[in-house]
Short mmCIF file of C-alpha atoms and ligand atoms in Angstrom, two decimals:
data_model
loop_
_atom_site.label_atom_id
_atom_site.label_comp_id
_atom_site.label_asym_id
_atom_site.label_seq_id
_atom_site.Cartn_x
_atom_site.Cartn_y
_atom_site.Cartn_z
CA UNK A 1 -13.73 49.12 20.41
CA UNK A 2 -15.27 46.40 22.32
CA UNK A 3 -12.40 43.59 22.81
CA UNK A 4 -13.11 40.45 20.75
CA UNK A 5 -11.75 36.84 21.92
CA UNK A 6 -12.96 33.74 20.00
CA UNK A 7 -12.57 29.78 19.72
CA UNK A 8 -11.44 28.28 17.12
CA UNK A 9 -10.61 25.11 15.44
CA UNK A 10 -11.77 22.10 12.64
CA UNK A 11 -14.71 21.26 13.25
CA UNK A 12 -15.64 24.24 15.50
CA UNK A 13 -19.83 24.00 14.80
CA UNK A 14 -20.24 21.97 18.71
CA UNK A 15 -18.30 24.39 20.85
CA UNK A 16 -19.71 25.35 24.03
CA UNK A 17 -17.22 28.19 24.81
CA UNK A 18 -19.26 31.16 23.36
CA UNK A 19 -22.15 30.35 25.22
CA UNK A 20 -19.83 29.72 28.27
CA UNK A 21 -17.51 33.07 27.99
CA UNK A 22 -20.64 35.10 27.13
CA UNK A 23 -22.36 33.90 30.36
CA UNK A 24 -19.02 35.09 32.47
CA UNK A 25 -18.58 38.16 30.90
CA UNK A 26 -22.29 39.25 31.59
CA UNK A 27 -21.85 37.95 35.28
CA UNK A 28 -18.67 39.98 35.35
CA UNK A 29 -19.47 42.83 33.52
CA UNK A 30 -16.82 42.82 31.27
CA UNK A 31 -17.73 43.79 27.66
CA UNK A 32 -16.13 41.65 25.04
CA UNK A 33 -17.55 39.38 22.09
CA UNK A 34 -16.64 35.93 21.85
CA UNK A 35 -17.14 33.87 19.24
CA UNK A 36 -16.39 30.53 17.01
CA UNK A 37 -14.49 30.60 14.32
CA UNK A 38 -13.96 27.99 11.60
CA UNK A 39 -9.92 27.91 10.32
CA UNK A 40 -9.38 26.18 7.43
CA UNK A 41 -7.16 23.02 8.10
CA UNK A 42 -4.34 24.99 6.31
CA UNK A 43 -4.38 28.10 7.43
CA UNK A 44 -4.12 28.38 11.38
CA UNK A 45 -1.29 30.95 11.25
CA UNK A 46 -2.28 33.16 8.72
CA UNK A 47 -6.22 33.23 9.96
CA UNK A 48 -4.74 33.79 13.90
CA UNK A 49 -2.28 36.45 12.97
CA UNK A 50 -5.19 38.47 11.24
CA UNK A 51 -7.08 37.87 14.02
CA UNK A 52 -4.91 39.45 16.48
CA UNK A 53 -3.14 42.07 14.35
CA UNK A 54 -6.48 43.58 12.51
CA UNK A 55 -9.23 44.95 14.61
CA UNK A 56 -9.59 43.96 18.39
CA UNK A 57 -8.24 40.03 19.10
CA UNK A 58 -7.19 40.50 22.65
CA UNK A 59 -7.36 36.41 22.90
CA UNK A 60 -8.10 32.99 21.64
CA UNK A 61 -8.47 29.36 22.51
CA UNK A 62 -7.80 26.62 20.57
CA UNK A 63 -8.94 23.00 19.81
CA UNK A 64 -8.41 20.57 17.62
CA UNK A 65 -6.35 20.20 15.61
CA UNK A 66 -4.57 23.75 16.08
CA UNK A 67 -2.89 23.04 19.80
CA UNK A 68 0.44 22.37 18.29
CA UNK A 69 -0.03 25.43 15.97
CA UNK A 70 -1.15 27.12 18.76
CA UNK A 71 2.11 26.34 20.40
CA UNK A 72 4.21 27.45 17.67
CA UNK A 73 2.70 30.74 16.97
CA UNK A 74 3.50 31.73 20.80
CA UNK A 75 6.21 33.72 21.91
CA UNK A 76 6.09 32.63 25.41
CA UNK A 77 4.60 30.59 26.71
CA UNK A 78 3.30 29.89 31.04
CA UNK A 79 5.32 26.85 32.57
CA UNK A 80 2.03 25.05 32.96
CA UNK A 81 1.79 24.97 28.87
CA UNK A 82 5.78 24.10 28.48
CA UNK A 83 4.69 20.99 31.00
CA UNK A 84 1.44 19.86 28.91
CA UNK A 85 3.05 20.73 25.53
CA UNK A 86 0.47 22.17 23.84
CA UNK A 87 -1.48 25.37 24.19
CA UNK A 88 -5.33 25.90 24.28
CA UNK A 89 -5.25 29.69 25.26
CA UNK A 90 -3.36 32.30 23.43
CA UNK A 91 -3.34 35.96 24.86
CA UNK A 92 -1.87 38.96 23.00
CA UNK A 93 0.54 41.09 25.50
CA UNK A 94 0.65 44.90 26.07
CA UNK A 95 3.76 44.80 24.07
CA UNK A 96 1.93 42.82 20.84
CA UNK A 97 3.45 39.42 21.09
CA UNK A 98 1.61 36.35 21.56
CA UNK A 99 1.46 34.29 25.35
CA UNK A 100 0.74 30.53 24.95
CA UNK A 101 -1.02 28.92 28.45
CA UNK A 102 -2.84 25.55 29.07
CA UNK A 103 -5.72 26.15 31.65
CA UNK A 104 -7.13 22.49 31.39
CA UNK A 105 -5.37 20.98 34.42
CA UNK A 106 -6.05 24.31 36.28
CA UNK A 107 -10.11 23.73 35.14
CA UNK A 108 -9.51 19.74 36.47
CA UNK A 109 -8.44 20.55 39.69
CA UNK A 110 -10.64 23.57 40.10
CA UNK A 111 -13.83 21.05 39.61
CA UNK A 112 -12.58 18.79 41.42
CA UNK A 113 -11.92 21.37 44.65
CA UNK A 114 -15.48 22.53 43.73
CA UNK A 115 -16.42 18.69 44.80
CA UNK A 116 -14.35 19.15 47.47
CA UNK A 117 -12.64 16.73 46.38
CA UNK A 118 -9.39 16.22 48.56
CA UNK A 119 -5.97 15.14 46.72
CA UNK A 120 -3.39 16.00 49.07
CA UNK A 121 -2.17 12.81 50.82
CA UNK A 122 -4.22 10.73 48.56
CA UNK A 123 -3.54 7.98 46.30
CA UNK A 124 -4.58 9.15 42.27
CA UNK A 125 -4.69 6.61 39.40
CA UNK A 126 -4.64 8.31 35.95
CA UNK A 127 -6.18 6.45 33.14
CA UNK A 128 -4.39 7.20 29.81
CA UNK A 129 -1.03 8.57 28.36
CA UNK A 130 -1.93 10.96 25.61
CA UNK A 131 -2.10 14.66 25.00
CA UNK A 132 -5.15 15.63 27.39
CA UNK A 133 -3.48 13.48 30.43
CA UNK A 134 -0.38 15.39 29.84
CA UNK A 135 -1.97 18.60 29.98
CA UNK A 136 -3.33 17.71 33.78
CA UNK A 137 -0.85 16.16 35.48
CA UNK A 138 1.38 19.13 36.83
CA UNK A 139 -1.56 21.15 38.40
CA UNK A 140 -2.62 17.39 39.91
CA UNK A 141 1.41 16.83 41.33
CA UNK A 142 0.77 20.09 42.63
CA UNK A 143 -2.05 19.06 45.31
CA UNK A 144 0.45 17.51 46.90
CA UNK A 145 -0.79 13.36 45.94
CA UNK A 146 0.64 11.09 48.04
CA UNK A 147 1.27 9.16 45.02
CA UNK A 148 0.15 9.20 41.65
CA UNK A 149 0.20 6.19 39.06
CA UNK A 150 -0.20 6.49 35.17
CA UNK A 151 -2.16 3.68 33.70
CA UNK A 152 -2.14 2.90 30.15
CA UNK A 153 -2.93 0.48 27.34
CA UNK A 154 0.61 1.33 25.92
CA UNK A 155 2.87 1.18 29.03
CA UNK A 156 5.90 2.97 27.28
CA UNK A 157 3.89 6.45 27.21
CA UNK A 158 2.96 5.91 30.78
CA UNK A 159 6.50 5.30 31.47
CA UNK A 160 7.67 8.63 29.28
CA UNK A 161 4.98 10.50 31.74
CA UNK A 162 5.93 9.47 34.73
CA UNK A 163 9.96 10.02 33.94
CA UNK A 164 8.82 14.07 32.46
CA UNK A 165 6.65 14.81 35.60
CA UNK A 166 9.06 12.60 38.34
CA UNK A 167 10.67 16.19 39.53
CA UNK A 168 6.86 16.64 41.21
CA UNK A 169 6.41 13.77 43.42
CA UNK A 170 5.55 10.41 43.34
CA UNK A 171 4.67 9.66 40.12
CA UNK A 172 5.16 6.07 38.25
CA UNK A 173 3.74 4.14 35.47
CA UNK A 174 1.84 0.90 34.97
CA UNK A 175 -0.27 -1.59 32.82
CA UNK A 176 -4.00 -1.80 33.74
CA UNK A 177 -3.29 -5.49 34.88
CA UNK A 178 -0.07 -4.66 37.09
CA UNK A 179 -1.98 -2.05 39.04
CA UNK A 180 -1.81 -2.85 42.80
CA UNK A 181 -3.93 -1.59 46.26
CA UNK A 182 -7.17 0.63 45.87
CA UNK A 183 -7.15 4.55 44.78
CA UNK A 184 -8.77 7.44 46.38
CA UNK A 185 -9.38 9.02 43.39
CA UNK A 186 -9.29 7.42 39.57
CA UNK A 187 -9.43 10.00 36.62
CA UNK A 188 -10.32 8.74 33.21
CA UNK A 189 -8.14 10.40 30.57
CA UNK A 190 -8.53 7.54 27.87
CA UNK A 191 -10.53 8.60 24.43
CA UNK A 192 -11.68 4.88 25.12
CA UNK A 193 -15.11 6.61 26.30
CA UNK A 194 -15.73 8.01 22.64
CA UNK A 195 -15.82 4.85 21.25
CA UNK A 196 -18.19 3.42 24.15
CA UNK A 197 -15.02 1.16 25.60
CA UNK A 198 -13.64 0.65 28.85
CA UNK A 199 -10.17 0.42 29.86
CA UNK A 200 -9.73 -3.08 31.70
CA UNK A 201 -9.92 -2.69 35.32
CA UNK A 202 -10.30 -4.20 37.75
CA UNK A 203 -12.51 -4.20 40.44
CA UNK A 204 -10.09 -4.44 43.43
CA UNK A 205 -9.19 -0.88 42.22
CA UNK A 206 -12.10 0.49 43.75
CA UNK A 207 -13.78 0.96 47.50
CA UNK A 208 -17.36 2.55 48.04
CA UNK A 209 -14.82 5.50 48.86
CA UNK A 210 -13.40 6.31 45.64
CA UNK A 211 -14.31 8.97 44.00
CA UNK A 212 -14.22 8.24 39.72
CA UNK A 213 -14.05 11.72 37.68
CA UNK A 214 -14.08 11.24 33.67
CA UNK A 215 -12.40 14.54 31.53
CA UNK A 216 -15.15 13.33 29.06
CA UNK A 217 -19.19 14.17 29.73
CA UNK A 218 -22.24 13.35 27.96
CA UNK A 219 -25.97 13.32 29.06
CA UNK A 220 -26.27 10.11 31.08
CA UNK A 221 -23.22 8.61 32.65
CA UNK A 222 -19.80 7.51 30.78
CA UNK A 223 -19.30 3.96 30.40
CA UNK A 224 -16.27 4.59 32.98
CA UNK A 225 -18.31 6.18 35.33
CA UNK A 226 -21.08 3.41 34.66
CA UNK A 227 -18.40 1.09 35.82
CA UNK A 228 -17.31 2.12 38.77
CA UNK A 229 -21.38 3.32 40.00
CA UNK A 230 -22.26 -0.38 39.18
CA UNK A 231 -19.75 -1.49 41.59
CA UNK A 232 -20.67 0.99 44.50
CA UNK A 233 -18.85 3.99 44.05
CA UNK A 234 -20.98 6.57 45.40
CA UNK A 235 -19.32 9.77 43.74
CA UNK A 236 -18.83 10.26 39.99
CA UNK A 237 -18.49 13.11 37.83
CA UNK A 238 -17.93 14.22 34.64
CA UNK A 239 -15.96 16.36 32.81
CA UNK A 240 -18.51 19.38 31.79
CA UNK A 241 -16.96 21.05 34.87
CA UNK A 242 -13.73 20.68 33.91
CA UNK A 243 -14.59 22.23 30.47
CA UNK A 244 -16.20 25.43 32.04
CA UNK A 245 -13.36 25.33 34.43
CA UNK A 246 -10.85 25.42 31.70
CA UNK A 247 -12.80 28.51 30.12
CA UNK A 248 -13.08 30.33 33.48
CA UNK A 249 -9.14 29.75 33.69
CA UNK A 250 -8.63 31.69 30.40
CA UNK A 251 -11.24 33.84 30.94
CA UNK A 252 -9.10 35.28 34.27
CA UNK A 253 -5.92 35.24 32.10
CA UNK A 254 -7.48 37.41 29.87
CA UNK A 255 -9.72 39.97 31.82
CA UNK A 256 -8.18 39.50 35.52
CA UNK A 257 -11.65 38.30 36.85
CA UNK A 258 -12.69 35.10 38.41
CA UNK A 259 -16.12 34.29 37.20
CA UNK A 260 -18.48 31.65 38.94
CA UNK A 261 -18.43 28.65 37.17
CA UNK A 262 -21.57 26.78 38.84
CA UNK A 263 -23.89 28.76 36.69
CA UNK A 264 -22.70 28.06 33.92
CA UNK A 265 -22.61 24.93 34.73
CA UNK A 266 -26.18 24.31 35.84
CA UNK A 267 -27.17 25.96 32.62
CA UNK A 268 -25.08 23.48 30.12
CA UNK A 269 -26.93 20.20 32.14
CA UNK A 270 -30.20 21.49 31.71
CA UNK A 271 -29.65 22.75 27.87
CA UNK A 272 -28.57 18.77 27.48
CA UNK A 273 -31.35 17.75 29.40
CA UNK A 274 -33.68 19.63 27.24
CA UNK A 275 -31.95 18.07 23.90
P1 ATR B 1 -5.95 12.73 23.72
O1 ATR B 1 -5.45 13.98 23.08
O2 ATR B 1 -7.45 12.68 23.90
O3 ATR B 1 -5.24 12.39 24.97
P2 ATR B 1 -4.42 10.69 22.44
O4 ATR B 1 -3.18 11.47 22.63
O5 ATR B 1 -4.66 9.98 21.14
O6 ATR B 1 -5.71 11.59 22.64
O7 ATR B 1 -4.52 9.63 23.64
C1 ATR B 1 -5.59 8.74 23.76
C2 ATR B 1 -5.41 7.91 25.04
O8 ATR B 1 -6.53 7.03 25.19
C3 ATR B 1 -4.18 7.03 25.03
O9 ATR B 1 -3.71 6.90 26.35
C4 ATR B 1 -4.75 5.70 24.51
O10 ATR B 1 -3.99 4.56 24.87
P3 ATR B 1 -2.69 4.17 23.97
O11 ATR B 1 -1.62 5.16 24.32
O12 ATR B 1 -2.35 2.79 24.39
O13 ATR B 1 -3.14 4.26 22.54
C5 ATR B 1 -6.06 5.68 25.24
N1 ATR B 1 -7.07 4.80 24.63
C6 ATR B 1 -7.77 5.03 23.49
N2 ATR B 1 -8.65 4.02 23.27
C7 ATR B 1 -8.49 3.13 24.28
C8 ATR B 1 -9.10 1.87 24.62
N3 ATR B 1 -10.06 1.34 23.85
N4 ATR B 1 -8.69 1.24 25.75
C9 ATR B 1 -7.72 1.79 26.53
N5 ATR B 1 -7.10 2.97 26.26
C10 ATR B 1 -7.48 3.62 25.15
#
């Protein structure tokens, strides 16, 4: 029976990750069927426990609004997902039960390597507080920064970060108007982007050196990344790599094979492109 892994969440109709997993496993050879499912807002646990107890659910990953779910239905979970608190990739174990990782920060720091992209030694402002900065911030601390600074419209969260994470490095908080000295690297992790908005910043923050990277992506550039281009900063990039990267993460957890992500990658641009 050919192994079956899906995606699922509420709303589920956008999701990328069939098209994504279905590229690797025809690079890799590996014969599964991945698709998108739709849970109904009530019923993550009973529609996932069918899933992987009934026919052939090897593995899943989750969005929103299930990653807490996701978490709870686990009966182990990777340190990386006990450090983000939340789960996007659940794998079922020889023995039956239920393994509960978080591959985004791996897929962040993966894209950002395949930039080449340096972050030991360097100085790394994070933009944001919330769930999705969370889940990036120990594979980041594990480059090696020479410091790292959490920047966020609601200081305390920052602060909570920074205190979680401070067993990893250098790592402290900070408002957006306290921030001192110029960064290497600045990674939006606000939602501010959805909404069109900018986190204030200033432009002392910034050299023609820095590199900006935004966790979100559309088809022209963010408003963050608009920002920092408009002031000279010659290398920006988006988050579409980190989303491949995050599926190539769970794709390895699940099948032991390391696809290549930059097809995959080429092919999502030009399919937005084309829209
Ligand atoms: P996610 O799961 O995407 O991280 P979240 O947990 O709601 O979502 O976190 C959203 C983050 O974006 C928070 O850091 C939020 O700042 P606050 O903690 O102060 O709310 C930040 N954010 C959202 N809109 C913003 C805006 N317009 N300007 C600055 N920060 C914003």
């Amino acid at each position: 029976m050919t192994d079956r892994y899906a995606v699922v969440g509420n709303p589920i109709g956008h999701s990328k990750s069939p098209q994504i997993h279905t590229s690797f496993a025809t690079e890799t050879g590996e014969d599964i069927l991945y698709t998108a499912l739709l849970f109904p807002l009530d019923g993550f646990e009973r529609e996932a426990r069918m899933f992987f107890s009934h026919g052939a659910g090897q593995g899943m990953n989750v969005t929103v609004p299930f990653k807490e779910q996701a978490w709870q239905l686990a009966d182990s979970h990777t340190e990386r997902a006990k450090r983000a608190g939340a789960v996007n990739t659940l794998k079922k174990l020889e023995d039956g039960t239920l393994l509960g990782d978080n591959t985004d920060g791996a897929g962040l720091v993966a894209d950002l390597k395949r930039h080449s992209v340096v972050l030991q030694g360097r100085r790394i402002l994070v933009l944001g507080a919330g769930g999705a900065v969370r889940g990036v911030l120990q594979p980041l601390m594990e480059e090696q920064p020479a410091e790292l600074v959490i920047a966020n419209r609601t200081v305390s969260k920052a602060e909570q970060l920074a205190e979680d994470f401070s067993d990893l490095g250098n790592i402290s908080a900070s408002t957006f108007a306290d921030l001192q000295g110029t960064f290497d690297l600045i990674i939006n992790g606000t939602s501010a982007s959805l909404g069109g908005e900018l986190p204030p910043l200033k432009d002392e923050l910034i050299t023609a050196e820095t590199v900006t990277y935004d966790m979100m992506y559309g088809n022209d550039l963010t408003v963050f990344n608009r920002w920092a281009a408009d002031r000279g900063v010659a290398r920006t990039i988006d988050g579409l790599g980190m989303l491949v990267g995050q599926a190539a993460e769970s794709f390895y957890l699940w099948r032991g094979k390391r696809p290549d992500v930059s097809g995959v990658i080429a092919m999502l641009r030009n399919d937005r492109r084309r829209c």
